């Protein structure tokens, strides 16, 4: 999406707001009103033309370029007139009125002339013969239809839980497993070496999760040491992967975290993976001294691209160089990715498939990516096209595969190309949360079908990229949906290359974070800001290399606080470069610590996605300036945050995510602000106490996901669970209840819950297990998670015909001892997860007869719970059901 197209969209949004206000009794003068309406309609025609010719044949792209060049300056001048007016009206005058809009023409008399110029451009466009644009329109329609068919025909299996199967390196895996679980007692460092895409990390994950490894070692840990990682991040990642309580780690120094790691590992047989190590400095200066050698048989597995690095870490006998796959292994990998488990390659595709595989040169990543292209259409015609269009190899070890991987990008429908490039704005080896799709929506990448919610369409796009093997799923939700994902660094490099070819803007600014604030995302320590993707996205990302200075107008200042190091953000928009920032739709500062709300961003009125991390914030106002805002994310260490009245002016808001307890200023009716947030789908951590809460809910009638968070002490008033029955669209509910005493409450009748609720998470309350009967009667509940003794006590005795539609049940950190369930309970249950159930005597024996159950996972629970899970599996096998998988992670195992 070029700059002119972006400016047109922003101007249309501005004019739409003004014209809407102009319909009020205090309307603008008739003459100015007609000019605004005419400008609005002309811009709509120009926008349509720009969209139709952007991907057109060469001669029409020349026409597109000519008109864009000519129109660009006029568009920018109009924007530079309209934006300051809006900012002033929103910040100082409290709103926009029709009469004030009329004054816009008095302040900027040249605006009428510029509107006339736009009309002349529109006339030029309308004079272009219709046939001249037909081919480009047809090609775009074909691409759109192709994309729609791709989304519609996606197999339902793409959203199911799946195991990451690896083809190839079987001999290496067997050798390494023997070495890892052998009798050698001395600490050993084993290295996997090979080029990007060869499968080092995949093989390491295979070993890490292998049952022999899980049972052999007391402790397992994983950390990424990719280029740019800092010592504190590495130590934090390692510690948080081996211990349960990581709440206070971010407050520790490097030395304190290292000492804690050493103390925890001392005397244990541990297995540590250090992935993507870039150099030996962190190992020699920090990690080595904190990994004890107690002759317990501990092992460290290192993955690295460079032989010279691992020579300093591992003995020569412990270095394993991964080679390219052979012809048979390459073919088996290709077939496993293209065809279903019980499906083989048709005879008419064998030769073409072999040629495709041959072009991959045995690189697993290249094979997987090409397989993602081939599986879309298993016909000789399509596979012949692939063979003919796979890029020719260029010189260089890793560079020789870029053209091959580029073929997968070129075959993407247009609507997926922008989404794919956008993913490269995240750091290397970073697990990207699925809220990624919210920024896609804000950027305008998602096509509005008017039949599905934009979020559903965006998640379809993400699944399509996963299905094409361009994006890898790292974590899945309990319903099989995508929770986090990542992109391979070679594909990430491809995105940067394509971005450079497209002349996307990537200004870099030096920035150094002085304190580590977020324990959940410690990898984001150093950042740079970049205007990226096609709508000038600014996104927080890890800085790869020090730069010699800033060459855009963001600057950062570091100050020393009395308590912790806080970073202040200052933004200066100079005249030459201010346009870059005025065109921003996404501003993600979630991992940059701010002391106060950054007032400088109030002029970014076109923002649709804003994420902030403010160290200490009690009241939040001024949001009404962002009248285009669709997603707002706020992270803070304050116990609670109060949103003031202007929140109700954000009528386009779709997602409101606050990390602390969220309260609303008195939500009484007000004639100065809209009463309803019809578009709001997500709200988190909202406090359900107080008499106005029902009124607040009434103003958010279309919520789909909601989090309730309540903290009460003994001197607080009695709490009654709110009536949520009016929220017909609500499907996911999380209720977290914390007491500073012995206060208890009762759950309401099932009729007070949302009628279409599918997922319910309950955290920390100490209710009696008898209250579970209320949850058991919810008619549409499919996913239930009980955490931190929300229900407490030694006995849970269910009755017949409970949980009629429940598919997923998780019990986490509860003190339950006896669980009694009849054979008619849980008739649809597919997955059972037990985590931290240290007192549980057994899983109900009735589960041995449950024919729908296909997965039991047991983490850090009692030995009797582990034994009963195994017994259920054996009973199911005896009855002829081999599909049940039992995954067991022991809490602790003696030498």
CSV table of N, CA and C in Angstrom, one decimal, residues 305-395:
chain,number,residue,atom,x,y,z
A,305,UNK,N,25.3,-21.9,14.4
A,305,UNK,CA,25.6,-21.9,13.0
A,305,UNK,C,27.1,-22.0,12.7
A,306,UNK,N,27.9,-21.6,13.7
A,306,UNK,CA,29.4,-21.4,13.4
A,306,UNK,C,30.2,-22.4,14.2
A,307,UNK,N,31.0,-23.1,13.5
A,307,UNK,CA,31.9,-24.1,14.1
A,307,UNK,C,32.9,-23.5,15.0
A,308,UNK,N,33.4,-22.4,14.7
A,308,UNK,CA,34.5,-21.8,15.5
A,308,UNK,C,34.0,-21.4,16.9
A,309,UNK,N,32.7,-21.1,17.0
A,309,UNK,CA,32.1,-20.8,18.3
A,309,UNK,C,32.0,-22.0,19.2
A,310,UNK,N,31.5,-23.1,18.7
A,310,UNK,CA,31.2,-24.3,19.5
A,310,UNK,C,32.5,-24.9,19.9
A,311,UNK,N,33.6,-24.7,19.1
A,311,UNK,CA,34.9,-25.3,19.5
A,311,UNK,C,35.4,-24.8,20.9
A,312,UNK,N,35.0,-23.6,21.2
A,312,UNK,CA,35.4,-23.0,22.5
A,312,UNK,C,34.5,-23.5,23.6
A,313,UNK,N,33.4,-24.2,23.3
A,313,UNK,CA,32.4,-24.6,24.3
A,313,UNK,C,32.4,-26.1,24.5
A,314,UNK,N,32.5,-26.9,23.3
A,314,UNK,CA,32.4,-28.3,23.4
A,314,UNK,C,33.7,-29.0,23.0
A,315,UNK,N,33.8,-30.2,23.5
A,315,UNK,CA,35.0,-31.0,23.1
A,315,UNK,C,34.7,-31.5,21.7
A,316,UNK,N,35.7,-31.7,20.8
A,316,UNK,CA,35.5,-32.1,19.4
A,316,UNK,C,34.6,-33.3,19.3
A,317,UNK,N,34.7,-34.3,20.2
A,317,UNK,CA,33.9,-35.5,20.1
A,317,UNK,C,32.4,-35.2,20.3
A,318,UNK,N,32.1,-34.1,20.9
A,318,UNK,CA,30.7,-33.7,21.3
A,318,UNK,C,30.1,-32.8,20.3
A,319,UNK,N,30.7,-32.5,19.2
A,319,UNK,CA,30.2,-31.6,18.2
A,319,UNK,C,29.6,-32.5,17.0
A,320,UNK,N,28.3,-32.2,16.8
A,320,UNK,CA,27.6,-32.9,15.7
A,320,UNK,C,27.2,-31.9,14.6
A,321,UNK,N,27.8,-32.1,13.4
A,321,UNK,CA,27.5,-31.3,12.3
A,321,UNK,C,26.4,-31.9,11.5
A,322,UNK,N,25.3,-31.1,11.4
A,322,UNK,CA,24.1,-31.6,10.7
A,322,UNK,C,24.3,-31.4,9.2
A,323,UNK,N,24.1,-32.4,8.4
A,323,UNK,CA,24.3,-32.3,7.0
A,323,UNK,C,22.9,-32.2,6.3
A,324,UNK,N,23.0,-31.8,5.0
A,324,UNK,CA,21.7,-31.7,4.2
A,324,UNK,C,21.1,-33.1,4.2
A,325,UNK,N,19.8,-33.1,4.0
A,325,UNK,CA,19.1,-34.4,3.9
A,325,UNK,C,19.4,-35.1,2.6
A,326,UNK,N,19.4,-36.4,2.7
A,326,UNK,CA,19.6,-37.2,1.5
A,326,UNK,C,18.4,-37.2,0.6
A,327,UNK,N,18.5,-37.9,-0.5
A,327,UNK,CA,17.3,-37.9,-1.5
A,327,UNK,C,16.1,-38.5,-0.9
A,328,UNK,N,16.3,-39.7,-0.2
A,328,UNK,CA,15.1,-40.4,0.4
A,328,UNK,C,14.5,-39.6,1.5
A,329,UNK,N,15.4,-39.1,2.4
A,329,UNK,CA,14.9,-38.3,3.5
A,329,UNK,C,14.1,-37.0,3.0
A,330,UNK,N,14.7,-36.4,2.0
A,330,UNK,CA,14.1,-35.2,1.5
A,330,UNK,C,12.7,-35.5,0.9
A,331,UNK,N,12.6,-36.6,0.2
A,331,UNK,CA,11.3,-37.0,-0.4
A,331,UNK,C,10.3,-37.4,0.7
A,332,UNK,N,10.8,-38.1,1.7
A,332,UNK,CA,9.8,-38.5,2.8
A,332,UNK,C,9.3,-37.2,3.5
A,333,UNK,N,10.2,-36.2,3.7
A,333,UNK,CA,9.8,-35.0,4.4
A,333,UNK,C,8.7,-34.3,3.5
A,334,UNK,N,9.0,-34.2,2.2
A,334,UNK,CA,8.1,-33.5,1.3
A,334,UNK,C,6.7,-34.1,1.3
A,335,UNK,N,6.7,-35.5,1.2
A,335,UNK,CA,5.4,-36.2,1.1
A,335,UNK,C,4.7,-36.0,2.4
A,336,UNK,N,5.4,-36.1,3.5
A,336,UNK,CA,4.7,-36.0,4.8
A,336,UNK,C,4.0,-34.6,5.0
A,337,UNK,N,4.6,-33.6,4.4
A,337,UNK,CA,4.0,-32.2,4.5
A,337,UNK,C,2.9,-31.9,3.5
A,338,UNK,N,2.9,-32.6,2.3
A,338,UNK,CA,2.0,-32.4,1.3
A,338,UNK,C,0.7,-33.2,1.4
A,339,UNK,N,0.9,-34.5,1.8
A,339,UNK,CA,-0.2,-35.4,1.9
A,339,UNK,C,-0.6,-35.8,3.3
A,340,UNK,N,-1.8,-36.3,3.4
A,340,UNK,CA,-2.3,-36.8,4.7
A,340,UNK,C,-1.5,-38.0,5.2
A,341,UNK,N,-1.7,-38.4,6.4
A,341,UNK,CA,-1.0,-39.5,7.0
A,341,UNK,C,-1.1,-40.8,6.2
A,342,UNK,N,-2.3,-41.1,5.7
A,342,UNK,CA,-2.6,-42.4,5.0
A,342,UNK,C,-2.6,-42.2,3.5
A,343,UNK,N,-2.1,-41.1,3.0
A,343,UNK,CA,-2.2,-40.7,1.6
A,343,UNK,C,-0.8,-40.8,1.0
A,344,UNK,N,-0.7,-41.3,-0.2
A,344,UNK,CA,0.6,-41.3,-0.9
A,344,UNK,C,0.6,-40.4,-2.1
A,345,UNK,N,1.8,-40.2,-2.7
A,345,UNK,CA,1.9,-39.3,-3.8
A,345,UNK,C,1.4,-40.0,-5.1
A,346,UNK,N,0.4,-39.5,-5.8
A,346,UNK,CA,0.0,-40.1,-7.1
A,346,UNK,C,1.1,-40.3,-8.1
A,347,UNK,N,0.9,-41.3,-8.9
A,347,UNK,CA,2.0,-41.6,-9.9
A,347,UNK,C,2.3,-40.5,-10.8
A,348,UNK,N,1.2,-39.7,-11.2
A,348,UNK,CA,1.4,-38.7,-12.2
A,348,UNK,C,2.1,-37.5,-11.6
A,349,UNK,N,2.3,-37.4,-10.3
A,349,UNK,CA,3.0,-36.3,-9.6
A,349,UNK,C,4.4,-36.7,-9.2
A,350,UNK,N,4.8,-37.9,-9.3
A,350,UNK,CA,6.0,-38.4,-8.7
A,350,UNK,C,7.2,-37.7,-9.3
A,351,UNK,N,7.3,-37.6,-10.7
A,351,UNK,CA,8.4,-37.0,-11.3
A,351,UNK,C,8.5,-35.5,-11.0
A,352,UNK,N,7.4,-34.8,-11.1
A,352,UNK,CA,7.4,-33.4,-10.8
A,352,UNK,C,7.8,-33.2,-9.3
A,353,UNK,N,7.2,-34.0,-8.4
A,353,UNK,CA,7.6,-33.9,-7.0
A,353,UNK,C,9.1,-34.1,-6.8
A,354,UNK,N,9.6,-35.0,-7.5
A,354,UNK,CA,11.1,-35.3,-7.3
A,354,UNK,C,11.9,-34.1,-7.8
A,355,UNK,N,11.4,-33.4,-8.8
A,355,UNK,CA,12.2,-32.3,-9.3
A,355,UNK,C,12.0,-31.1,-8.4
A,356,UNK,N,10.9,-30.9,-7.8
A,356,UNK,CA,10.7,-29.9,-6.8
A,356,UNK,C,11.6,-30.1,-5.6
A,357,UNK,N,11.6,-31.4,-5.1
A,357,UNK,CA,12.5,-31.7,-4.0
A,357,UNK,C,13.9,-31.6,-4.3
A,358,UNK,N,14.3,-31.9,-5.5
A,358,UNK,CA,15.7,-31.8,-6.0
A,358,UNK,C,16.2,-30.3,-5.9
A,359,UNK,N,15.3,-29.4,-6.2
A,359,UNK,CA,15.7,-28.0,-6.2
A,359,UNK,C,16.0,-27.5,-4.8
A,360,UNK,N,15.5,-28.2,-3.7
A,360,UNK,CA,15.7,-27.8,-2.4
A,360,UNK,C,17.1,-28.0,-1.9
A,361,UNK,N,17.8,-28.9,-2.6
A,361,UNK,CA,19.2,-29.2,-2.2
A,361,UNK,C,19.3,-29.8,-0.8
A,362,UNK,N,18.3,-30.4,-0.3
A,362,UNK,CA,18.3,-31.1,0.9
A,362,UNK,C,18.2,-30.3,2.2
A,363,UNK,N,17.8,-29.0,2.0
A,363,UNK,CA,17.6,-28.1,3.1
A,363,UNK,C,16.2,-28.3,3.6
A,364,UNK,N,16.0,-28.8,4.9
A,364,UNK,CA,14.7,-29.0,5.4
A,364,UNK,C,13.7,-27.9,5.3
A,365,UNK,N,14.2,-26.7,5.6
A,365,UNK,CA,13.3,-25.5,5.6
A,365,UNK,C,12.8,-25.3,4.2
A,366,UNK,N,13.7,-25.4,3.2
A,366,UNK,CA,13.2,-25.2,1.8
A,366,UNK,C,12.2,-26.2,1.4
A,367,UNK,N,12.4,-27.5,1.8
A,367,UNK,CA,11.5,-28.5,1.4
A,367,UNK,C,10.1,-28.3,2.0
A,368,UNK,N,10.1,-27.9,3.3
A,368,UNK,CA,8.8,-27.6,4.0
A,368,UNK,C,8.1,-26.5,3.3
A,369,UNK,N,8.8,-25.4,3.0
A,369,UNK,CA,8.2,-24.2,2.3
A,369,UNK,C,7.6,-24.6,1.0
A,370,UNK,N,8.4,-25.3,0.2
A,370,UNK,CA,7.9,-25.7,-1.2
A,370,UNK,C,6.8,-26.7,-1.0
A,371,UNK,N,6.8,-27.5,0.0
A,371,UNK,CA,5.6,-28.4,0.2
A,371,UNK,C,4.4,-27.6,0.5
A,372,UNK,N,4.5,-26.5,1.3
A,372,UNK,CA,3.4,-25.6,1.5
A,372,UNK,C,2.8,-25.0,0.3
A,373,UNK,N,3.6,-24.7,-0.7
A,373,UNK,CA,3.1,-24.3,-2.0
A,373,UNK,C,2.4,-25.4,-2.8
A,374,UNK,N,3.1,-26.5,-2.8
A,374,UNK,CA,2.6,-27.7,-3.6
A,374,UNK,C,1.3,-28.2,-3.1
A,375,UNK,N,1.0,-28.2,-1.8
A,375,UNK,CA,-0.1,-28.9,-1.2
A,375,UNK,C,-1.4,-28.1,-1.5
A,376,UNK,N,-1.3,-26.8,-2.0
A,376,UNK,CA,-2.5,-26.0,-2.3
A,376,UNK,C,-3.2,-26.6,-3.5
A,377,UNK,N,-2.5,-27.2,-4.4
A,377,UNK,CA,-3.2,-27.7,-5.6
A,377,UNK,C,-2.4,-28.9,-6.1
A,378,UNK,N,-2.9,-30.1,-5.8
A,378,UNK,CA,-2.2,-31.3,-6.2
A,378,UNK,C,-2.5,-31.8,-7.6
A,379,UNK,N,-2.1,-30.9,-8.6
A,379,UNK,CA,-2.4,-31.2,-10.0
A,379,UNK,C,-1.1,-31.1,-10.7
A,380,UNK,N,-0.9,-31.8,-11.9
A,380,UNK,CA,0.3,-31.7,-12.7
A,380,UNK,C,0.5,-30.3,-13.2
A,381,UNK,N,-0.5,-29.6,-13.5
A,381,UNK,CA,-0.4,-28.2,-14.0
A,381,UNK,C,0.3,-27.3,-13.0
A,382,UNK,N,-0.2,-27.4,-11.8
A,382,UNK,CA,0.3,-26.5,-10.7
A,382,UNK,C,1.7,-26.9,-10.4
A,383,UNK,N,2.0,-28.2,-10.3
A,383,UNK,CA,3.4,-28.6,-9.9
A,383,UNK,C,4.4,-28.2,-11.0
A,384,UNK,N,3.9,-28.3,-12.3
A,384,UNK,CA,4.8,-27.9,-13.4
A,384,UNK,C,5.1,-26.4,-13.3
A,385,UNK,N,4.1,-25.6,-12.9
A,385,UNK,CA,4.2,-24.2,-12.7
A,385,UNK,C,5.3,-23.9,-11.6
A,386,UNK,N,5.2,-24.7,-10.6
A,386,UNK,CA,6.2,-24.5,-9.5
A,386,UNK,C,7.6,-24.8,-10.0
A,387,UNK,N,7.8,-25.9,-10.7
A,387,UNK,CA,9.1,-26.3,-11.2
A,387,UNK,C,9.6,-25.2,-12.1
A,388,UNK,N,8.8,-24.6,-12.9
A,388,UNK,CA,9.2,-23.6,-13.9
A,388,UNK,C,9.5,-22.3,-13.2
A,389,UNK,N,9.0,-22.0,-12.0
A,389,UNK,CA,9.1,-20.7,-11.4
A,389,UNK,C,9.9,-20.7,-10.1
A,390,UNK,N,10.5,-21.8,-9.7
A,390,UNK,CA,11.4,-21.8,-8.6
A,390,UNK,C,12.6,-21.0,-9.0
A,391,UNK,N,13.0,-20.0,-8.1
A,391,UNK,CA,14.1,-19.1,-8.5
A,391,UNK,C,15.4,-19.8,-8.7
A,392,UNK,N,16.2,-19.3,-9.5
A,392,UNK,CA,17.5,-19.9,-9.7
A,392,UNK,C,18.4,-19.6,-8.5
A,393,UNK,N,19.3,-20.5,-8.2
A,393,UNK,CA,20.2,-20.3,-7.0
A,393,UNK,C,21.2,-19.2,-7.2
A,394,UNK,N,21.5,-18.5,-6.2
A,394,UNK,CA,22.5,-17.5,-6.2
A,394,UNK,C,23.7,-18.0,-5.3
A,395,UNK,N,24.8,-17.3,-5.4
A,395,UNK,CA,25.9,-17.7,-4.6
A,395,UNK,C,25.8,-17.4,-3.2
